[in-house]
Every structure is written in structure tokens, then in C-alpha cells.
mmCIF file of C-alpha atoms in Angstrom:
data_model
loop_
_atom_site.group_PDB
_atom_site.id
_atom_site.type_symbol
_atom_site.label_atom_id
_atom_site.label_comp_id
_atom_site.label_asym_id
_atom_site.label_seq_id
_atom_site.Cartn_x
_atom_site.Cartn_y
_atom_site.Cartn_z
ATOM 1 C CA UNK A 6 -20.273 -84.725 -88.329
ATOM 2 C CA UNK A 7 -22.334 -86.070 -91.330
ATOM 3 C CA UNK A 8 -22.213 -89.530 -93.074
ATOM 4 C CA UNK A 9 -22.731 -90.168 -96.654
ATOM 5 C CA UNK A 10 -23.307 -92.410 -99.486
ATOM 6 C CA UNK A 11 -23.361 -92.482 -102.764
ATOM 7 C CA UNK A 12 -26.667 -92.976 -104.739
ATOM 8 C CA UNK A 13 -26.591 -94.892 -108.401
ATOM 9 C CA UNK A 14 -29.049 -93.805 -110.985
ATOM 10 C CA UNK A 15 -31.302 -96.058 -112.748
ATOM 11 C CA UNK A 16 -32.578 -96.791 -116.379
ATOM 12 C CA UNK A 17 -35.588 -93.897 -116.993
ATOM 13 C CA UNK A 18 -34.464 -90.493 -116.198
ATOM 14 C CA UNK A 19 -30.959 -91.230 -119.194
ATOM 15 C CA UNK A 20 -30.302 -88.718 -121.742
ATOM 16 C CA UNK A 21 -28.347 -87.689 -124.617
ATOM 17 C CA UNK A 22 -25.350 -86.251 -123.870
ATOM 18 C CA UNK A 23 -24.854 -87.193 -119.968
ATOM 19 C CA UNK A 24 -21.902 -87.372 -118.949
ATOM 20 C CA UNK A 25 -19.789 -86.632 -121.742
ATOM 21 C CA UNK A 26 -19.483 -83.560 -119.459
ATOM 22 C CA UNK A 27 -17.008 -85.345 -116.647
ATOM 23 C CA UNK A 28 -15.664 -86.926 -119.111
ATOM 24 C CA UNK A 29 -14.191 -83.334 -120.236
ATOM 25 C CA UNK A 30 -13.387 -82.536 -117.417
ATOM 26 C CA UNK A 31 -10.571 -85.347 -116.735
ATOM 27 C CA UNK A 32 -8.443 -87.554 -117.755
ATOM 28 C CA UNK A 33 -8.476 -90.282 -115.945
ATOM 29 C CA UNK A 34 -12.957 -90.104 -116.271
ATOM 30 C CA UNK A 35 -12.023 -89.826 -119.946
ATOM 31 C CA UNK A 36 -9.567 -92.204 -120.943
ATOM 32 C CA UNK A 37 -12.713 -94.229 -119.056
ATOM 33 C CA UNK A 38 -14.823 -93.530 -121.750
ATOM 34 C CA UNK A 39 -12.446 -93.805 -124.565
ATOM 35 C CA UNK A 40 -12.100 -97.730 -123.695
ATOM 36 C CA UNK A 41 -15.325 -98.294 -123.399
ATOM 37 C CA UNK A 42 -15.648 -97.241 -126.951
ATOM 38 C CA UNK A 43 -12.875 -99.660 -127.997
ATOM 39 C CA UNK A 44 -14.184 -102.016 -126.310
ATOM 40 C CA UNK A 45 -18.058 -101.067 -128.163
ATOM 41 C CA UNK A 46 -17.951 -99.061 -130.728
ATOM 42 C CA UNK A 47 -20.430 -96.558 -130.929
ATOM 43 C CA UNK A 48 -21.309 -96.473 -126.771
ATOM 44 C CA UNK A 49 -20.157 -92.978 -128.141
ATOM 45 C CA UNK A 50 -21.984 -91.772 -130.612
ATOM 46 C CA UNK A 51 -24.840 -93.230 -128.650
ATOM 47 C CA UNK A 52 -24.433 -90.315 -125.670
ATOM 48 C CA UNK A 53 -24.556 -88.114 -128.284
ATOM 49 C CA UNK A 54 -27.404 -89.474 -129.866
ATOM 50 C CA UNK A 55 -30.577 -87.001 -130.320
ATOM 51 C CA UNK A 56 -33.426 -89.491 -131.487
ATOM 52 C CA UNK A 57 -34.909 -90.433 -127.624
ATOM 53 C CA UNK A 58 -35.364 -93.274 -128.730
ATOM 54 C CA UNK A 59 -31.699 -94.453 -129.409
ATOM 55 C CA UNK A 60 -30.758 -94.252 -125.358
ATOM 56 C CA UNK A 61 -34.556 -95.997 -125.131
ATOM 57 C CA UNK A 62 -33.142 -99.331 -125.880
ATOM 58 C CA UNK A 63 -32.078 -100.759 -123.076
ATOM 59 C CA UNK A 64 -29.183 -102.485 -124.744
ATOM 60 C CA UNK A 65 -27.883 -98.840 -125.787
ATOM 61 C CA UNK A 66 -28.849 -97.095 -121.836
ATOM 62 C CA UNK A 67 -27.345 -99.279 -119.736
ATOM 63 C CA UNK A 68 -23.569 -99.069 -120.922
ATOM 64 C CA UNK A 69 -24.566 -95.602 -121.165
ATOM 65 C CA UNK A 70 -26.285 -94.887 -118.552
ATOM 66 C CA UNK A 71 -23.100 -96.735 -116.408
ATOM 67 C CA UNK A 72 -20.690 -94.703 -117.917
ATOM 68 C CA UNK A 73 -22.475 -91.703 -116.386
ATOM 69 C CA UNK A 74 -23.332 -93.014 -113.543
ATOM 70 C CA UNK A 75 -19.330 -93.621 -112.867
ATOM 71 C CA UNK A 76 -17.984 -90.855 -114.204
ATOM 72 C CA UNK A 77 -19.577 -88.487 -111.767
ATOM 73 C CA UNK A 78 -18.746 -90.302 -108.978
ATOM 74 C CA UNK A 79 -15.575 -90.820 -110.038
ATOM 75 C CA UNK A 80 -15.392 -86.700 -109.781
ATOM 76 C CA UNK A 81 -16.531 -86.265 -106.276
ATOM 77 C CA UNK A 82 -13.725 -88.476 -105.170
ATOM 78 C CA UNK A 83 -11.812 -86.331 -106.837
ATOM 79 C CA UNK A 84 -13.703 -83.115 -105.288
ATOM 80 C CA UNK A 85 -12.366 -85.146 -102.001
ATOM 81 C CA UNK A 86 -15.448 -86.693 -101.220
ATOM 82 C CA UNK A 87 -15.651 -90.163 -99.900
ATOM 83 C CA UNK A 88 -18.790 -92.436 -99.405
ATOM 84 C CA UNK A 89 -19.269 -94.559 -96.590
ATOM 85 C CA UNK A 90 -21.195 -96.386 -98.244
ATOM 86 C CA UNK A 91 -22.557 -97.098 -101.545
ATOM 87 C CA UNK A 92 -26.197 -97.902 -103.775
ATOM 88 C CA UNK A 93 -27.151 -97.600 -106.948
ATOM 89 C CA UNK A 94 -31.300 -98.387 -108.372
ATOM 90 C CA UNK A 95 -31.483 -101.792 -110.958
ATOM 91 C CA UNK A 96 -28.772 -100.365 -113.628
ATOM 92 C CA UNK A 97 -27.312 -98.192 -110.677
ATOM 93 C CA UNK A 98 -26.261 -101.567 -108.940
ATOM 94 C CA UNK A 99 -22.679 -101.446 -110.949
ATOM 95 C CA UNK A 100 -21.471 -98.289 -111.144
ATOM 96 C CA UNK A 101 -22.337 -98.526 -107.873
ATOM 97 C CA UNK A 102 -19.623 -101.657 -107.244
ATOM 98 C CA UNK A 103 -17.183 -101.033 -109.623
ATOM 99 C CA UNK A 104 -16.675 -97.615 -107.509
ATOM 100 C CA UNK A 105 -16.656 -99.885 -104.598
ATOM 101 C CA UNK A 106 -14.107 -101.928 -105.863
ATOM 102 C CA UNK A 107 -16.016 -104.931 -106.830
ATOM 103 C CA UNK A 108 -14.713 -105.589 -110.323
ATOM 104 C CA UNK A 109 -12.852 -103.085 -112.579
ATOM 105 C CA UNK A 110 -14.006 -99.957 -114.334
ATOM 106 C CA UNK A 111 -13.397 -101.886 -117.414
ATOM 107 C CA UNK A 112 -15.376 -104.977 -116.205
ATOM 108 C CA UNK A 113 -17.728 -103.907 -115.316
ATOM 109 C CA UNK A 114 -18.256 -101.994 -118.400
ATOM 110 C CA UNK A 115 -18.241 -105.242 -120.188
ATOM 111 C CA UNK A 116 -20.263 -106.963 -117.992
ATOM 112 C CA UNK A 117 -23.258 -104.278 -117.877
ATOM 113 C CA UNK A 118 -22.925 -104.357 -120.864
ATOM 114 C CA UNK A 119 -23.673 -108.232 -121.607
ATOM 115 C CA UNK A 120 -26.812 -107.246 -119.002
ATOM 116 C CA UNK A 121 -28.137 -104.974 -121.501
ATOM 117 C CA UNK A 122 -28.270 -107.604 -124.646
ATOM 118 C CA UNK A 123 -30.234 -109.677 -121.606
ATOM 119 C CA UNK A 124 -32.659 -107.508 -121.277
ATOM 120 C CA UNK A 125 -32.622 -106.332 -124.552
ATOM 121 C CA UNK A 126 -32.717 -109.155 -125.660
ATOM 122 C CA UNK A 127 -35.650 -110.512 -123.372
ATOM 123 C CA UNK A 128 -37.810 -107.026 -124.227
ATOM 124 C CA UNK A 129 -38.416 -107.460 -127.313
ATOM 125 C CA UNK A 130 -39.902 -110.642 -126.980
ATOM 126 C CA UNK A 131 -42.492 -108.986 -124.777
ATOM 127 C CA UNK A 132 -44.925 -105.398 -125.707
ATOM 128 C CA UNK A 133 -44.402 -104.314 -122.114
ATOM 129 C CA UNK A 134 -43.861 -102.316 -119.187
ATOM 130 C CA UNK A 135 -43.906 -100.157 -116.989
ATOM 131 C CA UNK A 136 -45.419 -98.088 -114.676
ATOM 132 C CA UNK A 137 -45.695 -95.754 -111.319
ATOM 133 C CA UNK A 138 -48.175 -96.389 -109.738
ATOM 134 C CA UNK A 139 -48.895 -93.430 -106.778
ATOM 135 C CA UNK A 140 -50.811 -92.395 -104.068
ATOM 136 C CA UNK A 141 -51.608 -96.578 -102.739
ATOM 137 C CA UNK A 142 -50.188 -98.203 -100.188
ATOM 138 C CA UNK A 143 -48.498 -101.114 -101.575
ATOM 139 C CA UNK A 144 -51.402 -103.277 -99.960
ATOM 140 C CA UNK A 145 -53.740 -102.026 -102.723
ATOM 141 C CA UNK A 146 -51.347 -101.764 -105.648
ATOM 142 C CA UNK A 147 -49.865 -105.441 -105.288
ATOM 143 C CA UNK A 148 -54.023 -106.670 -104.854
ATOM 144 C CA UNK A 149 -54.145 -104.801 -107.693
ATOM 145 C CA UNK A 150 -51.578 -106.340 -109.524
ATOM 146 C CA UNK A 151 -53.001 -109.660 -108.658
ATOM 147 C CA UNK A 152 -56.426 -109.392 -110.850
ATOM 148 C CA UNK A 153 -54.504 -108.019 -113.598
ATOM 149 C CA UNK A 154 -52.033 -110.356 -114.643
ATOM 150 C CA UNK A 155 -49.012 -108.118 -114.030
ATOM 151 C CA UNK A 156 -45.616 -107.523 -110.946
ATOM 152 C CA UNK A 157 -45.039 -104.947 -108.193
ATOM 153 C CA UNK A 158 -41.270 -104.500 -108.920
ATOM 154 C CA UNK A 159 -39.821 -100.680 -107.483
ATOM 155 C CA UNK A 160 -40.480 -100.464 -104.332
ATOM 156 C CA UNK A 161 -39.284 -97.328 -104.500
ATOM 157 C CA UNK A 162 -40.960 -94.847 -101.662
ATOM 158 C CA UNK A 163 -44.067 -94.986 -99.894
ATOM 159 C CA UNK A 164 -47.623 -94.461 -101.904
ATOM 160 C CA UNK A 165 -45.135 -95.605 -105.469
ATOM 161 C CA UNK A 166 -44.311 -98.785 -106.307
ATOM 162 C CA UNK A 167 -43.596 -99.719 -110.778
ATOM 163 C CA UNK A 168 -45.305 -102.192 -111.986
ATOM 164 C CA UNK A 169 -44.456 -104.373 -114.907
ATOM 165 C CA UNK A 170 -46.469 -106.671 -117.739
ATOM 166 C CA UNK A 171 -48.107 -106.527 -120.994
ATOM 167 C CA UNK A 172 -48.850 -103.070 -122.098
ATOM 168 C CA UNK A 173 -51.853 -104.666 -122.112
ATOM 169 C CA UNK A 174 -52.175 -104.807 -118.834
ATOM 170 C CA UNK A 175 -51.115 -102.357 -118.287
ATOM 171 C CA UNK A 176 -53.809 -100.211 -120.165
ATOM 172 C CA UNK A 177 -56.622 -103.119 -118.378
ATOM 173 C CA UNK A 178 -55.073 -102.091 -114.914
ATOM 174 C CA UNK A 179 -55.331 -98.486 -114.403
ATOM 175 C CA UNK A 180 -59.230 -98.002 -114.364
ATOM 176 C CA UNK A 181 -58.809 -99.297 -111.301
ATOM 177 C CA UNK A 182 -55.635 -98.316 -110.357
ATOM 178 C CA UNK A 183 -57.649 -94.462 -111.079
ATOM 179 C CA UNK A 184 -60.382 -95.966 -108.066
ATOM 180 C CA UNK A 185 -58.716 -96.895 -105.353
ATOM 181 C CA UNK A 186 -57.521 -92.640 -105.522
ATOM 182 C CA UNK A 187 -53.990 -93.856 -107.514
ATOM 183 C CA UNK A 188 -52.347 -92.153 -110.480
ATOM 184 C CA UNK A 189 -50.126 -93.983 -113.151
ATOM 185 C CA UNK A 190 -47.382 -92.803 -114.581
ATOM 186 C CA UNK A 191 -45.138 -94.588 -117.657
ATOM 187 C CA UNK A 192 -41.869 -95.038 -117.213
ATOM 188 C CA UNK A 193 -39.796 -94.868 -120.896
ATOM 189 C CA UNK A 194 -37.566 -97.976 -120.619
ATOM 190 C CA UNK A 195 -38.138 -100.692 -123.263
ATOM 191 C CA UNK A 196 -39.471 -104.433 -121.034
ATOM 192 C CA UNK A 197 -40.968 -105.658 -117.961
ATOM 193 C CA UNK A 198 -38.156 -105.318 -116.220
ATOM 194 C CA UNK A 199 -36.903 -107.223 -111.863
ATOM 195 C CA UNK A 200 -40.255 -109.626 -113.379
ATOM 196 C CA UNK A 201 -40.386 -113.453 -114.895
ATOM 197 C CA UNK A 202 -40.533 -111.653 -118.481
ATOM 198 C CA UNK A 203 -37.042 -111.620 -117.062
ATOM 199 C CA UNK A 204 -35.699 -114.887 -116.080
ATOM 200 C CA UNK A 205 -34.356 -116.139 -119.352
ATOM 201 C CA UNK A 206 -32.093 -113.437 -118.884
ATOM 202 C CA UNK A 207 -31.478 -113.610 -115.500
ATOM 203 C CA UNK A 208 -29.965 -117.206 -115.881
ATOM 204 C CA UNK A 209 -27.956 -116.418 -118.717
ATOM 205 C CA UNK A 210 -27.320 -113.557 -117.330
ATOM 206 C CA UNK A 211 -25.940 -115.869 -114.009
ATOM 207 C CA UNK A 212 -23.485 -117.587 -116.915
ATOM 208 C CA UNK A 213 -21.959 -115.272 -118.429
ATOM 209 C CA UNK A 214 -20.682 -113.651 -114.582
ATOM 210 C CA UNK A 215 -19.260 -117.190 -114.209
ATOM 211 C CA UNK A 216 -16.052 -115.558 -116.632
ATOM 212 C CA UNK A 217 -16.287 -111.835 -114.128
ATOM 213 C CA UNK A 218 -13.976 -111.234 -111.484
ATOM 214 C CA UNK A 219 -15.666 -110.464 -108.510
ATOM 215 C CA UNK A 220 -14.622 -109.712 -105.946
ATOM 216 C CA UNK A 221 -16.237 -108.217 -101.624
ATOM 217 C CA UNK A 222 -16.402 -104.748 -102.084
ATOM 218 C CA UNK A 223 -13.981 -101.746 -99.950
ATOM 219 C CA UNK A 224 -16.636 -100.049 -98.670
ATOM 220 C CA UNK A 225 -20.269 -101.092 -98.222
ATOM 221 C CA UNK A 226 -22.895 -101.734 -100.786
ATOM 222 C CA UNK A 227 -26.543 -102.580 -100.817
ATOM 223 C CA UNK A 228 -28.152 -104.431 -102.782
ATOM 224 C CA UNK A 229 -31.348 -104.067 -103.913
ATOM 225 C CA UNK A 230 -32.024 -108.413 -103.720
ATOM 226 C CA UNK A 231 -31.684 -107.865 -99.839
ATOM 227 C CA UNK A 232 -31.677 -104.180 -99.073
ATOM 228 C CA UNK A 233 -28.329 -104.735 -96.972
ATOM 229 C CA UNK A 234 -24.552 -104.996 -98.009
ATOM 230 C CA UNK A 235 -23.148 -107.852 -99.842
ATOM 231 C CA UNK A 236 -21.007 -110.317 -97.426
ATOM 232 C CA UNK A 237 -20.052 -111.790 -101.007
ATOM 233 C CA UNK A 238 -18.641 -111.721 -104.468
ATOM 234 C CA UNK A 239 -22.088 -110.225 -105.712
ATOM 235 C CA UNK A 240 -22.101 -112.605 -109.454
ATOM 236 C CA UNK A 241 -25.332 -114.017 -107.334
ATOM 237 C CA UNK A 242 -27.067 -111.749 -106.470
ATOM 238 C CA UNK A 243 -26.690 -108.884 -109.491
ATOM 239 C CA UNK A 244 -28.184 -112.066 -111.508
ATOM 240 C CA UNK A 245 -31.228 -112.697 -109.426
ATOM 241 C CA UNK A 246 -31.734 -109.053 -108.848
ATOM 242 C CA UNK A 247 -33.175 -108.856 -112.862
ATOM 243 C CA UNK A 248 -36.161 -110.503 -111.660
ATOM 244 C CA UNK A 249 -36.793 -110.056 -108.662
ATOM 245 C CA UNK A 250 -37.890 -106.509 -106.809
ATOM 246 C CA UNK A 251 -36.209 -103.704 -106.074
ATOM 247 C CA UNK A 252 -35.707 -102.268 -102.552
ATOM 248 C CA UNK A 253 -35.308 -99.114 -102.407
ATOM 249 C CA UNK A 254 -36.914 -97.543 -100.017
ATOM 250 C CA UNK A 255 -35.929 -100.639 -96.988
ATOM 251 C CA UNK A 256 -32.318 -99.568 -98.515
ATOM 252 C CA UNK A 257 -32.454 -96.067 -98.406
ATOM 253 C CA UNK A 258 -33.294 -96.621 -94.386
ATOM 254 C CA UNK A 259 -31.135 -99.845 -94.007
ATOM 255 C CA UNK A 260 -28.516 -96.516 -94.585
ATOM 256 C CA UNK A 261 -30.528 -94.446 -92.183
ATOM 257 C CA UNK A 262 -30.820 -96.476 -89.566
ATOM 258 C CA UNK A 263 -26.718 -96.809 -90.137
ATOM 259 C CA UNK A 264 -25.902 -93.238 -90.167
ATOM 260 C CA UNK A 265 -26.405 -92.147 -92.932
ATOM 261 C CA UNK A 266 -27.413 -88.460 -93.693
ATOM 262 C CA UNK A 267 -25.505 -86.769 -96.903
ATOM 263 C CA UNK A 268 -27.061 -88.453 -100.214
ATOM 264 C CA UNK A 269 -25.303 -87.470 -102.465
ATOM 265 C CA UNK A 270 -26.955 -88.831 -106.415
ATOM 266 C CA UNK A 271 -24.294 -89.241 -108.580
ATOM 267 C CA UNK A 272 -25.448 -90.231 -112.693
ATOM 268 C CA UNK A 273 -28.683 -88.468 -114.607
ATOM 269 C CA UNK A 274 -31.677 -86.180 -112.761
ATOM 270 C CA UNK A 275 -33.249 -86.578 -109.841
ATOM 271 C CA UNK A 276 -35.249 -89.820 -109.373
ATOM 272 C CA UNK A 277 -33.722 -90.856 -106.645
ATOM 273 C CA UNK A 278 -33.067 -87.472 -104.591
ATOM 274 C CA UNK A 279 -36.623 -86.948 -104.969
ATOM 275 C CA UNK A 280 -37.134 -90.978 -103.383
ATOM 276 C CA UNK A 281 -34.295 -90.190 -100.385
ATOM 277 C CA UNK A 282 -36.310 -87.352 -99.213
ATOM 278 C CA UNK A 283 -39.766 -88.755 -99.146
ATOM 279 C CA UNK A 284 -38.000 -91.487 -97.025
ATOM 280 C CA UNK A 285 -36.634 -89.887 -95.060
ATOM 281 C CA UNK A 286 -37.665 -86.275 -94.933
ATOM 282 C CA UNK A 287 -34.587 -84.706 -92.624
ATOM 283 C CA UNK A 288 -32.227 -86.133 -95.181
ATOM 284 C CA UNK A 289 -29.668 -83.561 -95.990
ATOM 285 C CA UNK A 290 -29.720 -84.720 -101.013
ATOM 286 C CA UNK A 291 -27.808 -83.546 -103.677
ATOM 287 C CA UNK A 292 -28.545 -84.549 -107.552
ATOM 288 C CA UNK A 293 -25.064 -84.624 -109.675
ATOM 289 C CA UNK A 294 -24.977 -84.477 -112.581
ATOM 290 C CA UNK A 295 -22.405 -82.073 -114.060
ATOM 291 C CA UNK A 296 -19.447 -81.028 -112.592
ATOM 292 C CA UNK A 297 -20.946 -78.085 -111.328
ATOM 293 C CA UNK A 298 -23.196 -78.996 -108.746
ATOM 294 C CA UNK A 299 -20.431 -81.770 -108.410
ATOM 295 C CA UNK A 300 -17.749 -78.550 -107.016
ATOM 296 C CA UNK A 301 -21.415 -77.103 -105.170
ATOM 297 C CA UNK A 302 -21.767 -80.183 -103.421
ATOM 298 C CA UNK A 303 -18.705 -80.546 -102.506
ATOM 299 C CA UNK A 304 -18.340 -77.736 -100.824
ATOM 300 C CA UNK A 305 -21.394 -78.695 -98.992
ATOM 301 C CA UNK A 306 -21.264 -82.310 -97.988
ATOM 302 C CA UNK A 307 -16.869 -81.158 -96.974
ATOM 303 C CA UNK A 308 -18.207 -77.849 -94.848
ATOM 304 C CA UNK A 309 -19.868 -80.773 -92.228
#
């Protein structure tokens, strides 16, 4: 019998209309979207915005993507698919925790809105960004980063490591990455996340989380910070996650070691699906961002 994990998308693949197809198909999901709009007026308009720059701004990306991720997971659950565990990439960890019962859906939206505000605030202080470096070992990327004041931040998969830093430093390092045999791909984000550029946001988020009602998740949720399941209420790890690396490759391997052989990417795009395919080549992977994809995935998963 297969063992399934839900993996929740992070920033970068956001697009106009994400999640709205699920809200139109399910009254419970629609209610979550309506309450989010009441708590943060303008959210639904941002979800529908044609200008990609609106959703690129992290203070908008994060609450909107939270809704899209959570909607896909709830729709899968409605179809009868219940995961043995879950994980989320960066921002995706918050909808993963909400889905797993660490806090209410509405509390999760409040949490992610403040996270996005704080990270967006820090992003505006620097002309910084992120880029994925592929085809190089982690050690080679780390060594080049040290020479260029860059930070290795997302350990995504074998041969893919994301780095953060000032855009001028990223540009200066490109030649060294390429000379070593690598390829550099800028990411569609507005700041140098998971690096010391976000330390003030992490500190303020830690204070904010003291007011949040969080408990141990009802199913295991693997933390970006440790690549292991939460063993306590998530407030401390969620704050530290903002300015520490995402250990995604290790997280996926940890889930596979516990018997997970089926990964359902709930949310937006196929980024995590492609990473899982590289990390655990024999795993079954299903990206789900439409009701039709959800129904097809559920049919296959439930047949095993």
C-alpha cells in the first residue's frame, strides 16, 4: 500500500487566478477565501490580477499563495486522499501546518499575512534577489558564494542550490558559477530570503508569533529548519526559518526513509514535483493545481 505525503508549494510559481478554481468548486474552500478577503481586503483582487508584478511582491504573494496551497490540499482531502505526513517549501510550510491542524485556517492566514509583510519590508531595504545554481556540487556553490558575499539558502536537490544576495553580487558571481560548469537562473521573488538579509523580519516575526495559537500538528509536518517532523508547537521554528536555509533535499529523503513513495504537490506549478523526481527517482509524483488534476491524482492514489 502506498504512503502519501502532501508537499505545499513555495514562492516563485505564483500566477493570476491560482486557487480560485478550487474556491468555485467547493463551498468550504470558498468560505476560507471569503474570510481571508474580509481580514485582508484586496486579496481576491490580487489573486485575479493580470499584472504579474502585483503577485511578485512578497507581501501579496504569501497570503495569496497560502490560499492556493491550502485550497488544493483541502480539495484532495475532500476526494478521500489523506496524507501520512506533509511538508511545505518556505512559505508552503504555513499552509502545511494549517492543513495538519497546528492552527486554524484563519489563524494561518493571519500568520502568513504578517510573515509576508515583514519579509516584504526587509526586501525593500536592499536591491537583492535569489538565483538557482544548477549542475554544480553544493561545496562548489558554497565556495563561490563565500567569495562574493552570497548565501547558499535553498538546498533543493542534487545539483541545485539556490543562493541569495545583492543583485550586484549575484551578477558578479555569475562568471565564476559558469566557469565552474554551472548554470544560473534568477528566481521570480522580490528579496534575498532565508539569508541574514531577513534577520530583522525573523526577529519581529518571532515576537508576533507569541500571540499566535499554535499546537503540535495532528500529522507529521517536516520542518524546513531541521528536515525532521515538528516535535513541539511550531512558533520557534517558523521564525528561524525566515533567515535560515531550506533543507528541502534532506526533507524529502527523510520522508522517503519513513516509507513515503507518493508525493502530491498541492498548490501551484511543478517545481517541487520536479525536485522530488530528482531526489527520489522511483517515487510517484502528482502536481495538483486544478480540480481536474486533483481528481486524476486521487483516482490513481486511491487505487493503490
